[in-house]
Short mmCIF file of C-alpha atoms and ligand atoms in Angstrom, two decimals:
data_model
loop_
_atom_site.label_atom_id
_atom_site.label_comp_id
_atom_site.label_asym_id
_atom_site.label_seq_id
_atom_site.Cartn_x
_atom_site.Cartn_y
_atom_site.Cartn_z
CA MET A 155 0.43 28.45 42.12
CA SER A 156 -2.44 29.26 39.80
CA PHE A 157 -4.97 27.32 41.91
CA ARG A 158 -5.58 26.67 45.59
CA THR A 159 -6.12 23.06 46.69
CA ILE A 160 -7.59 23.83 50.13
CA GLU A 161 -7.83 26.80 52.42
CA TRP A 162 -9.50 28.03 55.58
CA ARG A 163 -11.56 31.09 54.67
CA ASP A 164 -14.10 32.94 56.84
CA ASN A 165 -14.53 29.93 59.11
CA LYS A 166 -15.25 27.66 56.18
CA VAL A 167 -13.06 25.14 54.36
CA VAL A 168 -12.74 25.80 50.64
CA MET A 169 -11.49 23.09 48.27
CA ILE A 170 -11.04 22.83 44.54
CA ASP A 171 -13.37 20.01 43.45
CA GLN A 172 -11.02 17.40 41.96
CA THR A 173 -13.91 15.23 40.78
CA ARG A 174 -14.75 17.95 38.24
CA LEU A 175 -11.29 18.67 36.88
CA PRO A 176 -10.13 19.21 34.21
CA GLY A 177 -13.50 20.21 32.74
CA GLU A 178 -14.47 22.72 35.41
CA GLU A 179 -12.46 24.62 38.02
CA VAL A 180 -15.01 24.78 40.82
CA TYR A 181 -14.36 25.59 44.48
CA ASN A 182 -16.65 24.00 47.10
CA GLU A 183 -17.25 25.51 50.55
CA TYR A 184 -17.74 23.36 53.63
CA SER A 185 -19.01 24.54 56.99
CA ASP A 186 -19.44 21.23 58.85
CA PHE A 187 -17.05 18.37 59.56
CA LYS A 188 -19.30 15.62 58.16
CA SER A 189 -19.30 17.16 54.70
CA VAL A 190 -15.49 17.48 54.85
CA ALA A 191 -15.31 13.77 55.70
CA GLU A 192 -17.61 13.08 52.74
CA ALA A 193 -15.39 15.21 50.48
CA ILE A 194 -12.37 13.10 51.48
CA ARG A 195 -14.25 9.84 50.92
CA GLY A 196 -15.67 11.04 47.60
CA MET A 197 -12.24 12.28 46.37
CA VAL A 198 -13.20 15.96 46.07
CA ILE A 199 -9.84 16.24 47.79
CA ARG A 200 -7.31 13.42 47.50
CA GLY A 201 -3.57 12.79 47.71
CA ALA A 202 -2.01 11.86 51.05
CA PRO A 203 -0.79 15.28 52.32
CA ALA A 204 -3.94 17.08 51.09
CA ILE A 205 -6.11 14.52 52.88
CA GLY A 206 -4.14 15.29 56.06
CA VAL A 207 -4.77 19.02 55.70
CA ALA A 208 -8.47 18.40 55.01
CA ALA A 209 -8.79 16.20 58.11
CA ALA A 210 -7.14 18.86 60.29
CA MET A 211 -9.43 21.57 58.90
CA GLY A 212 -12.44 19.27 59.20
CA ILE A 213 -11.68 18.78 62.90
CA ALA A 214 -11.25 22.54 63.33
CA LEU A 215 -14.72 22.97 61.80
CA GLY A 216 -16.12 20.14 63.91
CA VAL A 217 -15.10 21.66 67.23
CA ARG A 218 -17.01 24.82 66.28
CA GLU A 219 -20.14 22.66 65.97
CA ILE A 220 -19.79 21.12 69.44
CA ILE A 221 -22.30 22.17 72.06
CA ALA A 222 -20.87 21.24 75.46
CA ASP A 223 -21.21 22.39 79.07
CA THR A 224 -18.20 20.51 80.33
CA GLN A 225 -14.65 19.79 79.23
CA GLU A 226 -15.45 16.04 79.35
CA SER A 227 -18.35 16.39 76.97
CA PHE A 228 -16.29 18.57 74.61
CA PHE A 229 -13.42 16.06 74.49
CA GLN A 230 -15.81 13.14 74.03
CA GLN A 231 -17.38 14.88 71.03
CA LEU A 232 -13.93 15.80 69.67
CA SER A 233 -12.99 12.13 69.85
CA ASN A 234 -16.15 11.23 67.86
CA ILE A 235 -15.29 13.82 65.20
CA CYS A 236 -11.79 12.34 64.92
CA ASP A 237 -13.29 8.85 64.52
CA VAL A 238 -15.47 10.06 61.62
CA MET A 239 -12.39 11.56 59.92
CA ALA A 240 -10.33 8.42 60.51
CA ALA A 241 -12.98 6.25 58.84
CA THR A 242 -12.79 8.11 55.50
CA ARG A 243 -9.83 6.44 53.76
CA PRO A 244 -7.51 3.79 55.22
CA THR A 245 -4.22 3.87 53.29
CA ALA A 246 -2.71 7.37 53.43
CA VAL A 247 -1.09 7.61 56.84
CA ASN A 248 -1.04 11.42 56.63
CA LEU A 249 -4.75 11.29 57.53
CA PHE A 250 -4.00 9.59 60.87
CA TRP A 251 -0.91 11.73 61.39
CA ALA A 252 -3.00 14.91 61.08
CA ILE A 253 -5.76 13.58 63.35
CA ASP A 254 -3.21 12.62 66.03
CA ARG A 255 -1.60 16.04 65.76
CA MET A 256 -4.93 17.81 66.31
CA LYS A 257 -5.78 15.52 69.25
CA ARG A 258 -2.40 16.15 70.85
CA VAL A 259 -2.77 19.92 70.57
CA ALA A 260 -6.27 19.75 72.04
CA GLU A 261 -5.02 17.61 74.96
CA ALA A 262 -2.11 19.96 75.64
CA ASN A 263 -4.64 22.79 76.03
CA ARG A 264 -7.30 20.81 77.90
CA SER A 265 -7.56 23.20 80.83
CA ARG A 266 -8.27 26.29 78.70
CA PRO A 267 -11.74 27.71 78.01
CA LEU A 268 -13.50 25.94 75.10
CA ALA A 269 -13.53 29.06 72.93
CA GLU A 270 -9.73 29.19 73.21
CA ILE A 271 -9.35 25.49 72.35
CA ARG A 272 -11.48 26.04 69.23
CA GLU A 273 -9.27 28.94 68.16
CA ILE A 274 -6.05 27.00 68.88
CA LEU A 275 -7.29 24.07 66.74
CA LYS A 276 -8.20 26.39 63.90
CA LEU A 277 -4.71 27.91 63.95
CA GLU A 278 -3.16 24.45 64.12
CA ALA A 279 -5.09 23.30 61.04
CA ILE A 280 -3.94 26.39 59.12
CA ARG A 281 -0.38 25.63 60.27
CA VAL A 282 -0.63 22.05 58.91
CA GLU A 283 -1.48 23.55 55.52
CA GLU A 284 1.26 26.20 55.59
CA GLU A 285 3.89 23.73 56.74
CA ASP A 286 2.94 21.29 53.99
CA LEU A 287 3.66 23.91 51.36
CA ALA A 288 7.11 24.60 52.84
CA ILE A 289 7.80 20.85 53.14
CA CYS A 290 6.95 20.29 49.46
CA ARG A 291 9.34 23.06 48.45
CA ALA A 292 12.09 21.42 50.53
CA ILE A 293 11.35 18.03 48.91
CA GLY A 294 11.64 19.75 45.55
CA LYS A 295 14.99 21.28 46.44
CA HIS A 296 16.44 17.93 47.57
CA GLY A 297 15.06 16.05 44.60
CA ALA A 298 15.84 18.48 41.79
CA SER A 299 19.52 17.48 41.64
CA LEU A 300 18.48 13.89 40.83
CA ILE A 301 16.80 15.02 37.60
CA PRO A 302 19.37 15.36 34.81
CA GLU A 303 19.30 18.19 32.26
CA GLY A 304 17.18 17.13 29.29
CA ALA A 305 15.40 14.38 31.26
CA THR A 306 12.06 12.82 30.46
CA VAL A 307 10.48 12.02 33.83
CA LEU A 308 7.67 9.49 34.10
CA THR A 309 5.19 9.97 36.93
CA HIS A 310 2.14 7.99 38.00
CA CYS A 311 -1.07 9.32 39.56
CA ASN A 312 -1.04 12.91 40.81
CA ALA A 313 1.48 13.80 43.48
CA GLY A 314 1.28 17.47 42.66
CA GLY A 315 -0.07 20.70 44.06
CA LEU A 316 -3.53 19.16 43.95
CA ALA A 317 -2.42 16.30 46.21
CA THR A 318 -0.81 18.62 48.76
CA ALA A 319 -1.26 22.15 50.07
CA GLY A 320 0.40 23.20 46.79
CA TYR A 321 3.64 22.55 44.84
CA GLY A 322 3.52 18.76 45.27
CA THR A 323 5.93 15.99 46.19
CA ALA A 324 6.81 14.12 42.96
CA LEU A 325 5.64 17.12 40.94
CA GLY A 326 7.47 19.33 43.47
CA VAL A 327 10.72 17.64 42.41
CA ILE A 328 9.79 18.18 38.77
CA ARG A 329 8.76 21.81 39.42
CA ALA A 330 12.00 22.55 41.26
CA ALA A 331 14.09 21.08 38.41
CA HIS A 332 12.07 23.13 35.92
CA GLU A 333 12.45 26.29 38.05
CA ALA A 334 16.20 25.66 38.21
CA GLY A 335 16.21 26.11 34.43
CA LYS A 336 16.55 22.45 33.45
CA ASN A 337 15.03 21.58 30.13
CA ILE A 338 12.88 18.63 31.20
CA GLN A 339 9.61 17.05 30.19
CA VAL A 340 7.11 14.76 31.90
CA PHE A 341 5.34 11.60 30.78
CA ALA A 342 2.14 11.21 32.81
CA ASP A 343 0.48 7.79 33.10
CA GLU A 344 -3.28 8.17 32.82
CA THR A 345 -3.72 6.16 36.08
CA ARG A 346 -6.79 4.00 35.65
CA PRO A 347 -9.36 3.75 37.05
CA TRP A 348 -9.73 7.24 38.50
CA LEU A 349 -7.46 8.93 35.94
CA GLN A 350 -5.50 11.16 38.34
CA GLY A 351 -2.70 11.31 35.74
CA ALA A 352 -4.89 12.22 32.78
CA ARG A 353 -7.27 14.52 34.62
CA LEU A 354 -5.08 16.14 37.27
CA THR A 355 -1.35 15.82 36.53
CA ALA A 356 -1.78 16.80 32.89
CA TRP A 357 -4.02 19.76 33.90
CA GLU A 358 -1.65 20.97 36.60
CA LEU A 359 1.51 20.73 34.49
CA MET A 360 -0.08 22.36 31.46
CA LYS A 361 -1.27 25.22 33.66
CA GLU A 362 2.32 25.72 34.83
CA GLY A 363 3.82 25.46 31.36
CA ILE A 364 5.83 22.32 32.13
CA PRO A 365 5.92 20.11 29.00
CA VAL A 366 3.78 17.01 29.57
CA THR A 367 2.84 14.04 27.41
CA LEU A 368 -0.06 11.83 28.45
CA ILE A 369 0.25 8.07 27.94
CA ALA A 370 -2.08 5.19 28.81
CA ASP A 371 -0.83 3.07 31.72
CA ASN A 372 0.04 0.11 29.53
CA MET A 373 2.44 2.22 27.43
CA ALA A 374 5.06 2.86 30.12
CA GLY A 375 7.10 -0.26 29.30
CA PHE A 376 7.09 0.54 25.59
CA PHE A 377 8.65 3.97 26.15
CA MET A 378 11.12 2.71 28.75
CA LYS A 379 12.38 -0.05 26.42
CA LYS A 380 12.81 2.48 23.63
CA GLY A 381 15.07 4.54 25.92
CA GLU A 382 12.67 7.48 26.06
CA ILE A 383 12.33 7.65 29.87
CA THR A 384 15.24 8.96 31.97
CA CYS A 385 13.81 8.40 35.45
CA CYS A 386 10.55 7.91 37.36
CA VAL A 387 9.32 9.97 40.33
CA VAL A 388 6.14 9.12 42.21
CA GLY A 389 4.53 10.08 45.50
CA ALA A 390 3.56 7.84 48.43
CA ASP A 391 0.64 7.18 50.73
CA ARG A 392 2.52 5.24 53.37
CA ILE A 393 6.15 4.16 53.70
CA ALA A 394 7.01 1.29 56.05
CA ALA A 395 10.22 1.14 58.10
CA ASN A 396 11.99 -1.01 55.49
CA GLY A 397 11.19 1.48 52.69
CA ASP A 398 8.33 -0.52 51.12
CA THR A 399 6.00 2.11 49.69
CA ALA A 400 2.24 2.15 49.17
CA ASN A 401 1.15 4.42 46.36
CA LYS A 402 -1.56 4.55 43.71
CA ILE A 403 -2.40 1.22 42.08
CA GLY A 404 -0.05 0.63 39.16
CA THR A 405 3.01 2.14 40.85
CA TYR A 406 4.45 -1.33 41.49
CA SER A 407 4.21 -2.21 37.78
CA VAL A 408 6.02 1.02 36.86
CA ALA A 409 8.77 0.28 39.40
CA VAL A 410 9.32 -3.26 38.11
CA LEU A 411 9.46 -2.01 34.53
CA ALA A 412 11.92 0.69 35.56
CA LYS A 413 14.23 -1.86 37.20
CA GLU A 414 14.08 -4.14 34.14
CA ASN A 415 15.06 -1.18 31.97
CA ARG A 416 17.73 0.15 34.41
CA ILE A 417 15.87 3.42 34.99
CA PRO A 418 16.06 5.01 38.46
CA PHE A 419 12.71 4.99 40.26
CA TYR A 420 12.35 7.60 43.04
CA VAL A 421 9.68 8.13 45.69
CA ALA A 422 9.07 11.68 46.96
CA ALA A 423 7.18 12.11 50.24
CA PRO A 424 7.10 14.11 53.46
CA ILE A 425 8.13 12.65 56.82
CA SER A 426 4.41 12.56 57.71
CA THR A 427 4.02 9.75 55.15
CA LEU A 428 6.45 7.49 57.07
CA ASP A 429 4.87 4.79 59.20
CA LEU A 430 7.85 3.36 61.05
CA THR A 431 5.53 1.33 63.28
CA LEU A 432 5.16 -1.07 60.33
CA GLU A 433 8.10 -3.37 59.64
CA SER A 434 7.23 -3.86 55.99
CA GLY A 435 4.69 -2.94 53.34
CA ASP A 436 2.80 -6.20 53.94
CA ALA A 437 1.09 -4.55 56.93
CA ILE A 438 -0.15 -1.48 55.04
CA PRO A 439 -3.98 -1.48 54.76
CA ILE A 440 -5.07 -1.24 51.13
CA GLU A 441 -8.31 0.55 50.31
CA GLU A 442 -10.72 -1.24 47.97
CA ARG A 443 -13.04 1.17 46.20
CA HIS A 444 -16.39 0.84 44.45
CA SER A 445 -16.61 -1.41 41.38
CA ARG A 446 -18.25 1.40 39.43
CA GLU A 447 -14.87 3.15 39.15
CA VAL A 448 -13.74 0.21 37.00
CA THR A 449 -16.94 -0.59 35.11
CA HIS A 450 -17.81 3.00 34.17
CA LEU A 451 -16.02 5.94 32.54
CA GLN A 452 -17.63 9.34 33.08
CA GLY A 453 -20.89 7.62 33.98
CA LEU A 454 -20.93 5.39 30.90
CA PRO A 455 -20.53 1.59 31.21
CA VAL A 456 -17.41 0.09 29.64
CA ALA A 457 -18.01 -3.45 30.93
CA PRO A 458 -20.95 -5.89 30.93
CA GLU A 459 -23.43 -5.26 33.71
CA GLY A 460 -22.90 -7.55 36.70
CA VAL A 461 -19.28 -8.47 35.92
CA ARG A 462 -17.20 -9.30 39.00
CA VAL A 463 -14.68 -6.52 39.74
CA ARG A 464 -11.68 -5.94 42.02
CA ASN A 465 -10.62 -2.37 42.65
CA PRO A 466 -7.67 -1.98 45.03
CA ALA A 467 -6.78 1.72 45.08
CA PHE A 468 -3.12 1.23 46.04
CA ASP A 469 -0.27 -1.25 45.73
CA VAL A 470 3.00 -1.67 47.56
CA THR A 471 6.34 -1.30 45.82
CA PRO A 472 9.07 -3.28 47.60
CA ALA A 473 12.01 -1.11 48.68
CA ARG A 474 14.44 -2.99 46.42
CA TYR A 475 12.90 -1.28 43.39
CA ILE A 476 13.35 2.21 44.85
CA ALA A 477 16.53 4.16 43.98
CA GLY A 478 15.90 6.80 46.64
CA ILE A 479 13.25 8.26 48.93
CA ILE A 480 13.22 12.05 48.68
CA THR A 481 12.01 13.84 51.82
CA GLU A 482 12.12 17.39 53.13
CA ARG A 483 15.14 16.39 55.24
CA GLY A 484 17.13 14.85 52.42
CA VAL A 485 17.33 11.77 50.20
CA VAL A 486 17.55 8.30 51.74
CA ARG A 487 19.18 5.53 49.72
CA GLY A 488 20.38 1.99 50.36
CA ASP A 489 19.58 0.87 53.88
CA TYR A 490 16.11 2.41 54.25
CA GLU A 491 15.49 1.03 57.72
CA LYS A 492 18.57 2.84 59.03
CA GLY A 493 18.19 5.92 56.84
CA LEU A 494 14.50 6.55 57.56
CA ARG A 495 14.94 6.07 61.32
CA ALA A 496 17.93 8.45 61.26
CA LEU A 497 15.76 11.08 59.52
CA VAL A 498 13.29 11.09 62.41
CA GLY A 499 15.94 10.69 65.10
CA GLN A 500 15.03 7.12 66.11
O1 LIG B 855 -6.46 7.87 45.64
P1 LIG B 855 -5.62 9.10 45.68
O2 LIG B 855 -5.80 9.97 44.49
O3 LIG B 855 -5.76 9.86 46.98
O4 LIG B 855 -4.13 8.56 45.62
C1 LIG B 855 -3.09 9.49 45.61
C2 LIG B 855 -1.74 8.88 45.47
O5 LIG B 855 -1.57 7.69 45.41
C3 LIG B 855 -0.59 9.84 45.48
O6 LIG B 855 0.44 9.41 44.66
C4 LIG B 855 -0.06 9.96 46.92
O7 LIG B 855 -1.11 10.23 47.80
C5 LIG B 855 0.98 10.99 47.05
S1 LIG B 855 0.32 12.60 46.92
C6 LIG B 855 1.55 13.73 47.13
#
């Protein structure tokens, strides 16, 4: 990869600042957990798996900041750090998955000296990042066969290297098909209001030399109806037990359009994005973000001052619109409830 989304370096967390792409490729350094939490909230780092890695590394930083004489005090402060991380963004379940993983590792090592627990948590956070990269490659391998030679693949938002430890989920599938020598191209939806498609997906694919065409969100149906789109692949923030999938706002519209035009619509995501405690997508919490994201573009107003705004950051695509869920353990189709539970051995 020609960029690094996030890494642990010299006891600091380094992230590419996604609020400044594509104009500037700037790397920010963080040395305290509160600023990592702020970076997640402010979308310096975003995308479900990348948020998980950032939370794990934020916790690893946080435990270095703890001053404690007793194990009880240390674990109380660790719990507070985890609460701060958990309050950053509500929809991507990878955030909560990573926090739980760090808590579990800390608990399993409770009787060790504090210096050792700090070191163990640092290594665990680095492992979350390394594993994510391997998982994305496996997702790519499983998904590549679904992309036909000569395909035009439509994607929404950014489910790429920037949204993960590298390589990507939806873009991982596209990368793997490209690496396998398939002559494919990508249509990227701009993804209003935050423009992950225009700013990030287009940047990332151009950097890798994968042919990409940028379209405004409201053009997807036009190109589908004209027969110019072969299939759609998107990422996910949370997948319920029945296969209903929360992803970036606008994903549902793409899925409905794809069904109407008989185009397969795939979701690519790691197992850590499954939330099998939820029966359906109705129970997935949807983040509402600041109205300014809708009323302003690059700091300039595009709407009358004081207008009422709604800004849900995600929507839920019902499972019936999804042709397959591509994970690192294989592709699930048809009966998602059964297939997803089988993947995790439930
Ligand atoms: O608000 P964002 O940019 O964090 O939303 C990101 C998405 O919706 C992605 O599609 C999803 O997290 C999958 S990332 C591999």
